[in-house]
Every structure is written in C-alpha cells, then in structure tokens.
Coordinates of C-alpha atoms in Angstrom, one line a residue:
M18 CA 4.6 -56.6 -4.4
K19 CA 8.1 -55.7 -3.3
N20 CA 8.5 -53.3 -6.2
L21 CA 5.2 -51.6 -5.2
L22 CA 6.4 -51.3 -1.7
R23 CA 9.7 -49.8 -2.9
A24 CA 7.9 -47.3 -5.1
A25 CA 5.6 -46.3 -2.2
T26 CA 8.6 -45.8 0.1
L27 CA 10.4 -43.8 -2.5
L28 CA 7.4 -41.5 -3.1
A29 CA 7.0 -41.0 0.7
S30 CA 10.7 -40.2 1.0
L31 CA 10.5 -37.6 -1.9
A32 CA 7.4 -36.0 -0.4
A33 CA 9.1 -35.7 3.0
S34 CA 12.2 -34.1 1.5
A35 CA 10.3 -31.8 -1.0
P36 CA 10.5 -28.1 0.0
L37 CA 7.3 -26.8 1.6
L38 CA 5.8 -24.1 -0.6
A39 CA 5.2 -20.6 0.6
Q40 CA 1.5 -19.6 1.1
T41 CA 0.5 -16.2 -0.1
F42 CA -2.8 -14.5 0.8
V43 CA -4.3 -11.3 -0.7
Y44 CA -6.8 -9.1 1.1
V45 CA -8.9 -6.5 -0.7
S46 CA -11.2 -4.1 1.2
E47 CA -14.6 -3.7 -0.5
A48 CA -15.9 -0.4 0.8
D49 CA -19.5 -0.5 -0.6
D50 CA -20.1 -4.0 0.6
G51 CA -18.4 -3.6 4.0
T52 CA -16.3 -6.7 3.5
I53 CA -12.7 -7.8 3.0
A54 CA -12.2 -10.3 0.2
R55 CA -9.7 -13.1 0.9
Y56 CA -7.7 -14.6 -1.9
A57 CA -5.1 -17.3 -2.3
L58 CA -2.3 -16.5 -4.8
N59 CA -0.7 -19.4 -6.6
E60 CA 3.1 -18.9 -6.1
Q61 CA 3.9 -20.7 -9.4
T62 CA 1.4 -19.2 -11.8
G63 CA 0.2 -16.0 -10.1
A64 CA -3.5 -17.1 -10.4
L65 CA -5.9 -15.7 -7.8
H66 CA -8.6 -17.8 -6.1
L67 CA -11.3 -16.2 -4.0
L68 CA -11.5 -17.9 -0.6
G69 CA -14.3 -15.9 0.9
R70 CA -15.2 -12.6 2.5
T71 CA -15.0 -11.3 6.0
Q72 CA -17.6 -8.8 7.3
A73 CA -15.9 -5.6 8.5
G74 CA -18.8 -3.8 10.0
G75 CA -19.0 -0.7 7.8
K76 CA -17.3 1.2 5.0
V77 CA -13.9 -0.5 5.2
M78 CA -11.0 1.1 3.3
P79 CA -7.3 1.3 4.4
M80 CA -5.7 -1.8 5.8
A81 CA -2.3 -2.6 7.4
L82 CA -0.4 -5.7 8.6
S83 CA 1.2 -6.0 12.0
A84 CA 5.0 -6.1 12.0
D85 CA 5.0 -9.8 12.7
H86 CA 2.3 -10.5 10.0
K87 CA 0.0 -12.1 12.5
H88 CA -2.7 -9.5 12.4
L89 CA -4.6 -7.4 9.9
Y90 CA -5.9 -3.9 10.8
A91 CA -8.5 -1.8 8.9
A92 CA -10.2 1.5 9.3
I93 CA -14.0 1.8 9.1
R94 CA -14.9 5.2 7.5
S95 CA -18.7 5.1 8.0
K96 CA -20.2 6.0 11.4
P97 CA -19.4 4.9 14.0
L98 CA -15.8 5.4 13.0
Q99 CA -13.7 2.4 14.1
L100 CA -10.4 0.7 13.9
V101 CA -10.7 -3.1 13.6
S102 CA -8.2 -5.9 14.0
W103 CA -8.2 -9.6 13.1
N104 CA -5.9 -12.6 13.7
I105 CA -4.7 -14.2 10.4
D106 CA -4.6 -18.0 10.1
S107 CA -1.3 -18.6 8.3
K108 CA -2.5 -21.9 6.8
T109 CA -5.9 -20.9 5.5
G110 CA -5.8 -17.1 5.3
D111 CA -9.0 -16.9 7.4
L112 CA -9.5 -13.8 9.6
S113 CA -10.8 -14.2 13.2
P114 CA -11.8 -11.1 15.2
L115 CA -9.1 -9.7 17.6
N116 CA -10.6 -6.4 18.7
S117 CA -12.1 -3.0 17.6
V118 CA -11.9 0.5 19.1
S119 CA -13.4 3.8 18.4
A120 CA -11.4 5.9 15.9
A121 CA -10.7 9.5 16.7
A122 CA -11.0 10.5 13.0
S123 CA -11.8 9.1 9.6
Y124 CA -8.6 7.6 8.1
P125 CA -8.0 7.1 4.4
Y126 CA -4.5 5.6 5.3
I127 CA -3.2 3.5 8.2
S128 CA 0.2 1.9 8.8
T129 CA 2.2 0.2 11.5
D130 CA 5.8 0.8 12.6
P131 CA 8.4 -1.9 12.0
Q132 CA 8.8 -2.5 15.7
G133 CA 5.2 -3.5 16.3
R134 CA 4.5 -0.8 18.8
F135 CA 2.0 1.5 17.0
L136 CA -0.7 1.9 14.4
L137 CA -0.7 5.3 12.8
G138 CA -3.7 6.9 10.9
A139 CA -3.7 9.9 8.6
S140 CA -7.0 11.8 8.4
Y141 CA -7.9 13.7 5.2
D142 CA -11.0 15.1 6.8
G143 CA -9.5 15.9 10.2
D144 CA -6.2 17.4 9.0
V145 CA -4.4 15.2 11.6
V146 CA -2.2 12.2 12.2
H147 CA -2.9 9.9 15.2
V148 CA -0.8 7.2 16.8
Y149 CA -2.4 4.3 18.6
R150 CA -0.6 1.9 20.8
L151 CA -0.6 -1.9 20.1
N152 CA -0.4 -4.3 23.0
G153 CA 1.7 -7.5 23.1
D154 CA -1.2 -9.5 21.5
G155 CA -1.5 -7.0 18.7
K156 CA -4.7 -5.5 20.0
L157 CA -5.5 -1.9 19.4
I158 CA -5.6 0.5 22.4
A159 CA -7.6 3.7 22.3
P160 CA -7.6 6.6 22.6
P161 CA -4.5 7.7 20.6
V162 CA -1.3 8.3 22.5
G163 CA 0.0 10.7 19.8
S164 CA -1.5 13.5 17.7
Y165 CA -0.1 16.0 15.1
K166 CA -2.0 18.7 13.3
T167 CA -1.0 18.5 9.6
G168 CA -2.6 21.2 7.6
H169 CA -5.3 20.5 5.0
A170 CA -5.9 16.9 3.8
A171 CA -3.3 14.5 5.3
H172 CA -3.4 11.5 3.0
S173 CA -0.8 9.0 4.2
V174 CA 1.7 8.3 7.0
I175 CA 4.6 5.8 7.0
V176 CA 7.4 5.1 9.5
D177 CA 11.1 4.4 8.6
A178 CA 13.0 1.3 9.5
S179 CA 14.4 2.8 12.8
G180 CA 10.9 3.6 14.0
K181 CA 12.0 7.1 14.9
H182 CA 10.7 9.1 11.9
A183 CA 7.3 9.4 10.2
Y184 CA 6.5 10.9 6.9
V185 CA 3.1 12.3 5.9
G186 CA 1.7 13.0 2.4
N187 CA -0.2 16.3 3.0
L188 CA -2.3 16.7 -0.2
G189 CA -3.8 20.1 0.5
T190 CA -0.5 21.9 1.3
D191 CA 1.9 20.4 -1.3
R192 CA 4.1 19.2 1.5
V193 CA 5.5 15.9 2.8
L194 CA 5.8 16.3 6.5
Q195 CA 8.9 15.0 8.3
L196 CA 8.2 14.1 11.9
K197 CA 9.9 12.5 14.9
L198 CA 8.2 9.5 16.5
S199 CA 9.0 9.0 20.2
A200 CA 9.1 5.7 22.0
E201 CA 5.9 6.8 23.7
G202 CA 4.1 7.4 20.4
E203 CA 4.3 11.2 20.4
L204 CA 4.9 13.1 17.1
S205 CA 6.8 16.3 16.7
G206 CA 8.4 18.2 13.8
L207 CA 11.8 17.2 12.4
G208 CA 13.9 20.1 11.1
N209 CA 11.4 22.7 9.9
G210 CA 8.7 19.9 9.8
Y211 CA 8.2 19.5 6.0
V212 CA 9.6 19.5 2.5
K213 CA 7.7 20.9 -0.5
T214 CA 6.6 19.2 -3.7
A215 CA 5.6 20.9 -7.0
T216 CA 2.7 23.4 -6.7
E217 CA -0.7 21.7 -6.8
N218 CA 0.9 18.3 -7.1
G219 CA -1.2 17.0 -4.1
P220 CA 1.2 14.7 -2.3
R221 CA -0.7 11.4 -1.7
H222 CA 1.1 8.1 -0.9
S223 CA 4.8 7.6 -0.2
V224 CA 7.2 4.6 -0.1
L225 CA 10.7 4.2 1.3
S226 CA 13.4 2.4 -0.5
P227 CA 14.4 -0.9 1.1
D228 CA 17.7 0.6 2.3
N229 CA 15.8 3.7 3.6
R230 CA 18.0 6.0 1.5
Y231 CA 15.2 7.5 -0.5
L232 CA 11.5 8.4 -0.2
Y233 CA 9.2 8.5 -3.2
N234 CA 5.9 10.4 -3.1
I235 CA 3.2 10.3 -5.8
G236 CA 1.1 13.5 -6.3
E237 CA -2.6 12.7 -6.8
M238 CA -3.4 15.8 -8.9
G239 CA -0.1 16.5 -10.7
G240 CA 0.9 12.9 -11.0
I241 CA 4.5 13.8 -10.3
I242 CA 6.7 11.3 -8.5
T243 CA 8.9 13.3 -6.1
Q244 CA 12.2 11.7 -5.0
F245 CA 13.7 12.7 -1.7
R246 CA 17.1 11.7 -0.2
R247 CA 17.0 10.9 3.5
E248 CA 19.8 12.4 5.6
A249 CA 21.2 10.6 8.6
S250 CA 18.9 12.8 10.8
G251 CA 15.9 11.5 8.9
E252 CA 15.3 14.8 7.2
L253 CA 14.4 14.9 3.5
V254 CA 16.1 16.6 0.6
K255 CA 14.3 16.8 -2.8
V256 CA 16.5 15.5 -5.6
A257 CA 14.3 14.7 -8.5
E258 CA 10.8 15.0 -10.0
T259 CA 9.4 12.6 -12.6
P260 CA 6.3 13.8 -14.6
N261 CA 3.2 11.7 -15.0
A262 CA 3.7 9.0 -17.6
V263 CA 0.2 8.9 -19.1
A264 CA -1.1 12.4 -18.9
E265 CA -0.2 13.3 -22.5
K266 CA -1.2 9.9 -24.0
Y267 CA -4.7 10.0 -22.5
Q268 CA -5.0 13.8 -22.7
L269 CA -5.4 14.3 -19.0
Q270 CA -5.7 17.7 -17.6
H271 CA -4.2 18.7 -14.3
G272 CA -6.1 17.1 -11.4
K273 CA -8.3 18.8 -8.8
E274 CA -9.0 18.0 -5.2
R275 CA -12.2 15.9 -5.0
P276 CA -14.4 16.7 -2.0
P277 CA -17.7 14.8 -1.4
G278 CA -20.1 15.5 -4.2
Y279 CA -17.3 16.3 -6.7
S280 CA -18.6 16.4 -10.2
D281 CA -16.4 17.1 -13.3
T282 CA -16.4 15.3 -16.6
T283 CA -13.0 16.6 -17.7
P284 CA -10.5 13.8 -17.8
R285 CA -8.0 14.7 -15.1
I286 CA -4.9 13.2 -13.5
W287 CA -6.0 11.2 -10.5
A288 CA -3.0 9.2 -9.3
A289 CA -3.6 6.8 -6.4
D290 CA -1.0 4.3 -5.1
I291 CA 2.8 3.8 -5.2
R292 CA 4.8 0.6 -4.5
L293 CA 8.3 -0.7 -4.7
T294 CA 9.6 -4.2 -5.3
P295 CA 11.3 -5.6 -2.2
D296 CA 14.7 -5.6 -3.9
G297 CA 14.3 -1.9 -4.7
R298 CA 14.8 -2.3 -8.5
F299 CA 11.3 -1.3 -9.7
L300 CA 8.6 1.2 -8.7
Y301 CA 4.9 1.2 -9.8
I302 CA 2.1 3.8 -9.6
S303 CA -1.6 3.6 -10.4
E304 CA -3.6 6.3 -12.2
R305 CA -7.4 6.0 -12.0
T306 CA -8.6 8.1 -14.9
S307 CA -6.7 6.2 -17.5
S308 CA -7.0 2.9 -15.5
T309 CA -3.2 2.3 -15.9
I310 CA -0.2 1.3 -13.9
S311 CA 3.2 2.8 -14.9
G312 CA 6.4 1.1 -14.0
Y313 CA 9.9 2.5 -13.5
R314 CA 13.4 1.2 -13.2
I315 CA 15.4 2.6 -10.3
N316 CA 19.0 3.5 -10.7
K317 CA 20.9 1.7 -7.9
A318 CA 23.5 4.5 -7.6
D319 CA 21.3 7.6 -7.2
G320 CA 17.7 6.3 -7.0
K321 CA 16.6 8.1 -10.2
L322 CA 13.6 6.7 -12.2
T323 CA 13.5 5.6 -15.8
L324 CA 10.1 4.8 -17.3
I325 CA 9.6 1.2 -18.4
D326 CA 6.0 1.4 -19.7
S327 CA 2.4 1.8 -18.8
W328 CA -0.3 -0.9 -18.8
Q329 CA -4.0 -1.0 -18.8
V330 CA -5.3 -2.7 -15.6
E331 CA -8.6 -2.9 -13.6
K332 CA -11.0 0.1 -14.1
Q333 CA -10.1 3.0 -11.8
P334 CA -7.3 1.2 -9.9
R335 CA -6.9 2.5 -6.4
G336 CA -4.7 0.0 -4.6
I337 CA -1.7 -2.1 -5.7
A338 CA 0.5 -4.4 -3.7
I339 CA 3.6 -6.5 -4.5
T340 CA 4.5 -9.9 -3.1
A341 CA 7.5 -10.4 -0.8
D342 CA 9.4 -12.2 -3.5
G343 CA 8.8 -9.4 -6.0
R344 CA 7.3 -11.7 -8.6
W345 CA 3.7 -10.7 -8.5
L346 CA 1.7 -7.4 -8.4
I347 CA -2.0 -7.3 -7.4
A348 CA -4.3 -4.5 -8.5
S349 CA -7.8 -3.6 -7.4
G350 CA -10.3 -1.4 -9.3
E351 CA -12.9 0.8 -7.7
K352 CA -15.1 0.2 -10.7
S353 CA -14.0 -3.3 -11.6
A354 CA -15.7 -6.6 -11.1
V355 CA -12.4 -8.4 -10.7
T356 CA -9.1 -8.1 -8.9
G357 CA -6.1 -8.7 -11.2
S358 CA -2.7 -10.3 -10.7
Y359 CA 0.3 -9.5 -12.8
A360 CA 3.7 -11.1 -13.3
I361 CA 6.7 -8.8 -12.9
D362 CA 9.4 -9.6 -15.3
H363 CA 12.6 -10.1 -13.3
E364 CA 14.9 -8.4 -15.9
S365 CA 12.8 -5.6 -17.3
G366 CA 10.1 -5.0 -14.7
A367 CA 7.4 -5.2 -17.3
L368 CA 3.9 -6.4 -16.2
K369 CA 2.0 -9.3 -17.7
R370 CA -1.6 -10.1 -16.6
V371 CA -1.8 -13.7 -15.4
G372 CA -5.0 -14.0 -13.4
E373 CA -8.1 -12.5 -11.9
A374 CA -10.8 -13.2 -9.4
P375 CA -14.2 -11.7 -8.5
A376 CA -14.2 -8.4 -6.6
G377 CA -16.9 -6.6 -4.6
G378 CA -18.1 -3.0 -4.7
D379 CA -15.6 -0.2 -4.6
A380 CA -12.6 -2.5 -4.2
N381 CA -9.8 -0.3 -3.0
W382 CA -7.0 -1.3 -0.6
V383 CA -4.8 -4.3 -1.3
T384 CA -2.7 -6.1 1.3
V385 CA -0.5 -9.1 0.7
V386 CA 1.1 -11.5 3.2
T387 CA 3.3 -14.6 2.6
Y388 CA 3.9 -17.3 5.1
I389 CA 6.9 -19.7 4.7
P390 CA 6.5 -23.0 6.5

C-alpha cells in the first residue's frame, strides 16, 4: 500500500512539473459554404483534427488575427458586404461573435497592424485600400478612417513593424505601393508612392522579413518573386527577381488577369500565397495551376533566394500558413476535399506531408494561432 501511495505521489509530482504544451489552432475560410473550419494541430506530429465549423454569414474569404491573438477577423464578399470579428477561446479554439460592421468595399485581403490599432482591407474590385479603427476590445469600428485610391486591382496590404508604413500589391499596375500610415489611420504616398515589378507580373501578396529589412512579393500572373530592400525611410528598392519555379516543368504559359466569368483552358501561371518562416530562413509560395508549393532558402547576408524544391499539395492551393515555431506548414485547396499539414525540415526547409483533415467548399484563407500556457 505504501509503495502504491509513493508511486501515486511521484506521478502527481511529475505531472505537476511537466511543461504545459502549446495549443495550436488552424482556421480555414470555406467561401462556398459560408463557414470557417476550426482545426487543432498536434504540436508533436503535425496531425490535423477538425474541431467544427463556425457560420460566417456569407462568402467568407480573407482572415486576419488581432495583434494580441485574441480575435479573428474576416471579410464577407457576398452582399451585404461585411467585416466580422470573433473572440478566440485560447483553450478550445472556439469562436464567439464579437461584432460585425458594413464593409465599404469587397476585400480579397485584410490585415492588422502590429500595434492593434487598425484593420486594413485591399479591394480588388474597388481599386482602393481602407483603414478601419479597432477599439480597446478588438471590435471593428465603421466607417473607415483612412482611404487610398490604388489604381487597378489592389490585391493585398501589409503594415511594417513600426506601424508607420503600409505596402500594397497592386496587380493591375505592376506596382507595389509604398504608403505612410498615420497614427489616425490616414494613408498617403511615401516617396513617389510605388515601386515597379516586372511587366505583367501582377503583384499579389507580400511578406516582410522578420527583421523588416526586405519585402518579398509574388506576382500572380508572372510568378516572379520580387525582392525589395527597405530603406530607413520605409521606401523600397528592388534588388532581385526570382522566376517561377514550376512554369517550365508543368508547361505553364504566362498568366492572365481573371475577372468574373473568366474562361481559358490554357495552363497558365496562377500564383497565390507567399509566407516566411518566423526565423526568416525559408520562404514558400503556392501555385494553383500546378497545385504546388515551392520552397526557397534565404541568404542571411543579402536576402537572396535559392530554390529548395517544389511539392505537390492540395488541388488549387490558395492559402498557406506557417506555425509560430516554424515547424509546420498548412495548405488549403480551393478544389480539395482536405486541408493538409506539412513538416518543415529544420535544416533543409523541405516539406513532408504529415496530415490532413476534411475541408469545405472553396477552402481558401488559412490562419494559424498558437497559445502557450
């Protein structure tokens, strides 16, 4: 009996002293179903488990996390146009309604600033970027406090670590806009207001390196990754262009802009998302026609890219996301019945498929959040 008591005491002591595991949740917007799928990601194996779905109230597409990771935001692109917010339960991953407001435009991309003051939306249809204020509880406040006419087909907007500069991928003008973001949420041109990418590259999504030294943009139609150096002023200087990694292998022709009703059976470059590992060592892009993700090693000294490889993933992958520890990549597929998880090799950056879970119709945006007890 004494031995049993000692064993029970020892087990209780070990349990109390064992480190609490991080909890990672994955959210994927399912546009055709008007839902957001909620998954748990196993931190040890990378396995995905579907927890359930949250009704979003319409064609839900882009999502963004609040700076403090307490809230999830999404844009509804069916009428009535809306921006919707939820509280995230850090223990279960459940979403509870926070608030919703009317959206001034249809946004294929939304983001928040690192200071937690604003939510920004880029409108492809409206050729505009809007800035919405967030209150102390994370609620959205409408109408927008800032607006900037972009030129044809604004496709993304991100804010740098200082919260003073915003960068817009402007697909229809082959420009990445460089803007100043004021403390009041107003946007204005920085320098001459833009930098050019290759002709008909179609600048889509951008990412900033963790140290904010470089910005990388993926062109939807040319598939070229354009690397820019950031000056102290926040202005961009183009330093390198990396061609599409899979165009030749899959015999892809140059891409075209795809308005509603687009019909073309020619296999064309159709790049989608771009992500960096948190340590800034590896970069990944998705290409929808070939259903691939390509990975690159980043030179620490000058930020230049070297191709690692390309891997087949979910059919027509639109969104990808990487966990905070840089170990796992999650990919959605617009025409896939599953969402996939991939291990990122720490040394090489190579991807290895490790798990999947059911996905709804037109799965597109992927957002990942990790909570450490």
